[in-house]
């Protein structure tokens, strides 16, 4: 198979139009069979539910080329389940989980020339998403929906690759108690745009959001969950029902325990105790696990002992093991890799 002629090593995290995308429509109470199409544009009613009331959700996953030349994707069943959970909360019709995985597989297969080669540092990012396509003017769920999957080759999410990041503690909240923080609704990201633009203007890479109710507990960033490492090498991640249940984070906790033999803990993490951790990382499909070097809380600096030039040693082991599993040179737990071809 010929690969596209792309400078894979210098790709950023951006949109590149690829050859095919999967489209399925929901009408009269059912999903159609769906098909791969070439047209990357969408024509919908000016009154579509997504345009008026932001009724939309999405997923993010990746396809990888393994060391022995296969194309694989990572735990797609968990993305299918999470999209179903998002749909339920947003009064959208769930897309059947087997059909979700099938649509992802078809999209990757049809764009296999765009899957970056092994060792290039790039991956194919897969974006399944659903939106209300039918018109609504009263505030209510639409009657018609579209589910799509497209793919785009990407490099690192954060400029500078794996250089430690600087975060600020945000004065903006990302999610309300009993709100939509635990699902992957587009509206959560619209909410976070002002916070990220102003963070960048002030020289920060990302925001650390706190729980909106008490502003004492660590939640997550705009696009990733937190992992911390204690001075005695325990891996700790915040437990909260207003953060997105990251598939990468859940996988890294398994890696920490079963592959690296580390103690793990999912619990409330208070902002006050962050200064005592040895390492900090952001984990997600896009972020993989990106090291955090410094967090600034209204002028007060929290500097992790791992420093601003390298990843902490445990963060690095976690990253190497997870990417080793995804690239096929470390044996994956049963069911984690879906071989596409
Ligand atoms: N938290 C938020 C807000 C995200 O957008 C993402 C990205 O998907 C994550 C966490 C990480 O989740 P996952 O590891 O499933 O990609
Ligand atoms: C992902 O990691 O897949 C996400 O959806 C996060 C987004 C900020 C790119």
PDB file of C-alpha atoms in Angstrom, residues 134-295:
ATOM      1  CA  UNK A 134     -33.470  18.305  11.937  1.00  0.00           C
ATOM      2  CA  UNK A 135     -35.078  21.734  12.526  1.00  0.00           C
ATOM      3  CA  UNK A 136     -36.197  22.784  16.027  1.00  0.00           C
ATOM      4  CA  UNK A 137     -37.235  26.219  17.191  1.00  0.00           C
ATOM      5  CA  UNK A 138     -38.903  25.405  20.499  1.00  0.00           C
ATOM      6  CA  UNK A 139     -36.313  24.127  22.967  1.00  0.00           C
ATOM      7  CA  UNK A 140     -36.590  20.360  22.522  1.00  0.00           C
ATOM      8  CA  UNK A 141     -34.638  17.486  20.966  1.00  0.00           C
ATOM      9  CA  UNK A 142     -34.642  17.337  17.148  1.00  0.00           C
ATOM     10  CA  UNK A 143     -36.253  14.499  15.197  1.00  0.00           C
ATOM     11  CA  UNK A 144     -33.365  13.951  12.784  1.00  0.00           C
ATOM     12  CA  UNK A 145     -29.657  13.328  13.389  1.00  0.00           C
ATOM     13  CA  UNK A 146     -26.473  12.609  11.499  1.00  0.00           C
ATOM     14  CA  UNK A 147     -23.611  10.404  12.674  1.00  0.00           C
ATOM     15  CA  UNK A 148     -20.262  10.792  10.920  1.00  0.00           C
ATOM     16  CA  UNK A 149     -16.707   9.553  11.265  1.00  0.00           C
ATOM     17  CA  UNK A 150     -13.756  11.276   9.648  1.00  0.00           C
ATOM     18  CA  UNK A 151     -10.023  10.780   9.984  1.00  0.00           C
ATOM     19  CA  UNK A 152      -7.110  13.220   9.938  1.00  0.00           C
ATOM     20  CA  UNK A 153      -3.379  12.560  10.376  1.00  0.00           C
ATOM     21  CA  UNK A 154      -1.961  14.325  13.437  1.00  0.00           C
ATOM     22  CA  UNK A 155       1.250  14.993  15.299  1.00  0.00           C
ATOM     23  CA  UNK A 156       1.554  16.010  18.968  1.00  0.00           C
ATOM     24  CA  UNK A 157      -1.370  17.898  20.553  1.00  0.00           C
ATOM     25  CA  UNK A 158       0.923  20.256  22.441  1.00  0.00           C
ATOM     26  CA  UNK A 159       3.516  22.218  20.506  1.00  0.00           C
ATOM     27  CA  UNK A 160       6.956  21.050  21.537  1.00  0.00           C
ATOM     28  CA  UNK A 161       5.874  17.415  21.778  1.00  0.00           C
ATOM     29  CA  UNK A 162       6.788  16.122  25.207  1.00  0.00           C
ATOM     30  CA  UNK A 163       8.254  19.274  26.748  1.00  0.00           C
ATOM     31  CA  UNK A 164       6.760  19.906  30.220  1.00  0.00           C
ATOM     32  CA  UNK A 165       3.735  22.220  30.159  1.00  0.00           C
ATOM     33  CA  UNK A 166       2.833  25.215  32.294  1.00  0.00           C
ATOM     34  CA  UNK A 167      -0.770  25.378  33.503  1.00  0.00           C
ATOM     35  CA  UNK A 168      -2.758  27.983  35.353  1.00  0.00           C
ATOM     36  CA  UNK A 169      -5.529  27.361  37.834  1.00  0.00           C
ATOM     37  CA  UNK A 170      -8.568  28.657  35.977  1.00  0.00           C
ATOM     38  CA  UNK A 171     -11.081  31.126  37.395  1.00  0.00           C
ATOM     39  CA  UNK A 172     -13.567  29.789  34.851  1.00  0.00           C
ATOM     40  CA  UNK A 173     -15.486  26.588  35.492  1.00  0.00           C
ATOM     41  CA  UNK A 174     -15.714  23.833  32.928  1.00  0.00           C
ATOM     42  CA  UNK A 175     -18.603  21.799  34.302  1.00  0.00           C
ATOM     43  CA  UNK A 176     -21.433  22.283  36.768  1.00  0.00           C
ATOM     44  CA  UNK A 177     -22.387  19.786  39.469  1.00  0.00           C
ATOM     45  CA  UNK A 178     -25.013  17.549  37.838  1.00  0.00           C
ATOM     46  CA  UNK A 179     -24.168  19.134  34.477  1.00  0.00           C
ATOM     47  CA  UNK A 180     -22.515  17.620  31.401  1.00  0.00           C
ATOM     48  CA  UNK A 181     -18.849  17.424  32.436  1.00  0.00           C
ATOM     49  CA  UNK A 182     -18.864  13.612  32.333  1.00  0.00           C
ATOM     50  CA  UNK A 183     -19.959  13.361  28.690  1.00  0.00           C
ATOM     51  CA  UNK A 184     -18.301  14.431  25.468  1.00  0.00           C
ATOM     52  CA  UNK A 185     -20.734  17.180  24.474  1.00  0.00           C
ATOM     53  CA  UNK A 186     -19.491  19.867  22.095  1.00  0.00           C
ATOM     54  CA  UNK A 187     -20.991  22.474  24.415  1.00  0.00           C
ATOM     55  CA  UNK A 188     -18.373  21.655  27.104  1.00  0.00           C
ATOM     56  CA  UNK A 189     -15.675  22.681  24.653  1.00  0.00           C
ATOM     57  CA  UNK A 190     -17.455  25.866  23.518  1.00  0.00           C
ATOM     58  CA  UNK A 191     -17.544  26.803  27.231  1.00  0.00           C
ATOM     59  CA  UNK A 192     -13.792  26.316  27.516  1.00  0.00           C
ATOM     60  CA  UNK A 193     -12.714  28.427  24.531  1.00  0.00           C
ATOM     61  CA  UNK A 194     -12.542  31.760  26.346  1.00  0.00           C
ATOM     62  CA  UNK A 195     -10.581  30.120  29.151  1.00  0.00           C
ATOM     63  CA  UNK A 196      -8.036  28.580  26.790  1.00  0.00           C
ATOM     64  CA  UNK A 197      -7.628  31.700  24.634  1.00  0.00           C
ATOM     65  CA  UNK A 198      -6.983  33.868  27.695  1.00  0.00           C
ATOM     66  CA  UNK A 199      -4.657  31.203  29.185  1.00  0.00           C
ATOM     67  CA  UNK A 200      -2.615  31.257  25.972  1.00  0.00           C
ATOM     68  CA  UNK A 201      -2.578  35.074  25.968  1.00  0.00           C
ATOM     69  CA  UNK A 202      -1.117  34.953  29.455  1.00  0.00           C
ATOM     70  CA  UNK A 203       1.549  32.448  28.400  1.00  0.00           C
ATOM     71  CA  UNK A 204       0.012  29.233  29.792  1.00  0.00           C
ATOM     72  CA  UNK A 205      -0.418  26.011  27.838  1.00  0.00           C
ATOM     73  CA  UNK A 206      -3.648  24.854  29.483  1.00  0.00           C
ATOM     74  CA  UNK A 207      -6.087  25.411  32.356  1.00  0.00           C
ATOM     75  CA  UNK A 208      -6.441  23.342  35.470  1.00  0.00           C
ATOM     76  CA  UNK A 209     -10.169  23.406  36.254  1.00  0.00           C
ATOM     77  CA  UNK A 210     -11.385  23.007  39.806  1.00  0.00           C
ATOM     78  CA  UNK A 211     -14.751  21.642  40.926  1.00  0.00           C
ATOM     79  CA  UNK A 212     -17.324  24.390  40.442  1.00  0.00           C
ATOM     80  CA  UNK A 213     -19.097  23.761  43.767  1.00  0.00           C
ATOM     81  CA  UNK A 214     -16.180  24.289  46.185  1.00  0.00           C
ATOM     82  CA  UNK A 215     -13.222  25.283  43.984  1.00  0.00           C
ATOM     83  CA  UNK A 216     -10.935  23.179  46.161  1.00  0.00           C
ATOM     84  CA  UNK A 217     -10.687  19.943  44.152  1.00  0.00           C
ATOM     85  CA  UNK A 218      -8.737  19.212  40.979  1.00  0.00           C
ATOM     86  CA  UNK A 219     -10.924  18.270  38.030  1.00  0.00           C
ATOM     87  CA  UNK A 220      -9.238  18.150  34.604  1.00  0.00           C
ATOM     88  CA  UNK A 221      -8.057  20.385  31.756  1.00  0.00           C
ATOM     89  CA  UNK A 222     -10.023  21.353  28.641  1.00  0.00           C
ATOM     90  CA  UNK A 223      -9.030  18.165  26.835  1.00  0.00           C
ATOM     91  CA  UNK A 224      -7.334  15.733  29.208  1.00  0.00           C
ATOM     92  CA  UNK A 225      -7.497  14.114  32.674  1.00  0.00           C
ATOM     93  CA  UNK A 226      -4.770  14.499  35.308  1.00  0.00           C
ATOM     94  CA  UNK A 227      -2.377  11.863  36.600  1.00  0.00           C
ATOM     95  CA  UNK A 228      -0.100  12.612  39.545  1.00  0.00           C
ATOM     96  CA  UNK A 229       2.774  10.602  40.959  1.00  0.00           C
ATOM     97  CA  UNK A 230       3.540  10.778  44.678  1.00  0.00           C
ATOM     98  CA  UNK A 231       7.097  10.969  46.037  1.00  0.00           C
ATOM     99  CA  UNK A 232       6.829   7.239  46.839  1.00  0.00           C
ATOM    100  CA  UNK A 233       5.743   6.395  43.270  1.00  0.00           C
ATOM    101  CA  UNK A 234       2.021   5.935  43.748  1.00  0.00           C
ATOM    102  CA  UNK A 235      -0.050   6.943  40.707  1.00  0.00           C
ATOM    103  CA  UNK A 236      -3.021   9.112  41.716  1.00  0.00           C
ATOM    104  CA  UNK A 237      -5.872  10.372  39.541  1.00  0.00           C
ATOM    105  CA  UNK A 238      -8.787  12.618  40.521  1.00  0.00           C
ATOM    106  CA  UNK A 239     -12.141  10.955  41.057  1.00  0.00           C
ATOM    107  CA  UNK A 240     -15.067  13.159  40.122  1.00  0.00           C
ATOM    108  CA  UNK A 241     -18.401  12.730  38.425  1.00  0.00           C
ATOM    109  CA  UNK A 242     -17.974  15.994  36.540  1.00  0.00           C
ATOM    110  CA  UNK A 243     -14.902  14.986  34.499  1.00  0.00           C
ATOM    111  CA  UNK A 244     -14.751  12.981  31.296  1.00  0.00           C
ATOM    112  CA  UNK A 245     -13.966   9.308  31.992  1.00  0.00           C
ATOM    113  CA  UNK A 246     -10.807   9.259  29.876  1.00  0.00           C
ATOM    114  CA  UNK A 247     -10.072   5.964  28.158  1.00  0.00           C
ATOM    115  CA  UNK A 248      -6.356   6.802  28.153  1.00  0.00           C
ATOM    116  CA  UNK A 249      -6.420   7.487  31.898  1.00  0.00           C
ATOM    117  CA  UNK A 250      -8.259   4.245  32.654  1.00  0.00           C
ATOM    118  CA  UNK A 251      -5.745   2.374  30.472  1.00  0.00           C
ATOM    119  CA  UNK A 252      -2.749   4.076  32.106  1.00  0.00           C
ATOM    120  CA  UNK A 253      -4.001   3.101  35.562  1.00  0.00           C
ATOM    121  CA  UNK A 254      -4.078  -0.542  34.398  1.00  0.00           C
ATOM    122  CA  UNK A 255      -0.605  -0.134  32.888  1.00  0.00           C
ATOM    123  CA  UNK A 256       0.690   1.372  36.159  1.00  0.00           C
ATOM    124  CA  UNK A 257      -0.692  -1.484  38.218  1.00  0.00           C
ATOM    125  CA  UNK A 258      -0.307  -4.531  35.984  1.00  0.00           C
ATOM    126  CA  UNK A 259       2.743  -3.656  33.876  1.00  0.00           C
ATOM    127  CA  UNK A 260       4.770  -1.435  36.179  1.00  0.00           C
ATOM    128  CA  UNK A 261       3.686  -2.917  39.521  1.00  0.00           C
ATOM    129  CA  UNK A 262       2.823   0.505  40.955  1.00  0.00           C
ATOM    130  CA  UNK A 263       0.193   1.323  43.512  1.00  0.00           C
ATOM    131  CA  UNK A 264      -2.719   3.273  42.048  1.00  0.00           C
ATOM    132  CA  UNK A 265      -5.381   5.442  43.611  1.00  0.00           C
ATOM    133  CA  UNK A 266      -8.470   7.131  42.153  1.00  0.00           C
ATOM    134  CA  UNK A 267      -9.652   9.629  44.737  1.00  0.00           C
ATOM    135  CA  UNK A 268     -10.501  13.238  45.442  1.00  0.00           C
ATOM    136  CA  UNK A 269      -7.395  15.356  44.877  1.00  0.00           C
ATOM    137  CA  UNK A 270      -7.339  18.734  46.612  1.00  0.00           C
ATOM    138  CA  UNK A 271      -5.583  21.695  45.037  1.00  0.00           C
ATOM    139  CA  UNK A 272      -3.802  22.179  48.376  1.00  0.00           C
ATOM    140  CA  UNK A 273      -1.970  18.860  48.083  1.00  0.00           C
ATOM    141  CA  UNK A 274      -0.798  19.262  44.455  1.00  0.00           C
ATOM    142  CA  UNK A 275       2.460  20.859  45.664  1.00  0.00           C
ATOM    143  CA  UNK A 276       3.389  17.574  47.343  1.00  0.00           C
ATOM    144  CA  UNK A 277       3.364  15.427  44.179  1.00  0.00           C
ATOM    145  CA  UNK A 278       6.591  14.468  42.396  1.00  0.00           C
ATOM    146  CA  UNK A 279       5.182  14.358  38.859  1.00  0.00           C
ATOM    147  CA  UNK A 280       2.100  15.472  36.964  1.00  0.00           C
ATOM    148  CA  UNK A 281       0.814  14.538  33.516  1.00  0.00           C
ATOM    149  CA  UNK A 282      -2.183  15.185  31.261  1.00  0.00           C
ATOM    150  CA  UNK A 283      -3.658  12.132  29.623  1.00  0.00           C
ATOM    151  CA  UNK A 284      -5.990  11.701  26.703  1.00  0.00           C
ATOM    152  CA  UNK A 285      -6.139  10.379  23.168  1.00  0.00           C
ATOM    153  CA  UNK A 286      -4.740  13.625  21.768  1.00  0.00           C
ATOM    154  CA  UNK A 287      -2.434  14.384  24.731  1.00  0.00           C
ATOM    155  CA  UNK A 288      -1.264  10.731  25.177  1.00  0.00           C
ATOM    156  CA  UNK A 289       0.473  11.596  28.446  1.00  0.00           C
ATOM    157  CA  UNK A 290       2.014  15.029  28.374  1.00  0.00           C
ATOM    158  CA  UNK A 291       4.162  16.109  31.320  1.00  0.00           C
ATOM    159  CA  UNK A 292       3.279  19.151  33.405  1.00  0.00           C
ATOM    160  CA  UNK A 293       6.253  21.037  34.878  1.00  0.00           C
ATOM    161  CA  UNK A 294       4.521  23.933  36.595  1.00  0.00           C
ATOM    162  CA  UNK A 295       1.064  25.022  37.748  1.00  0.00           C
TER     163      UNK A 295
END
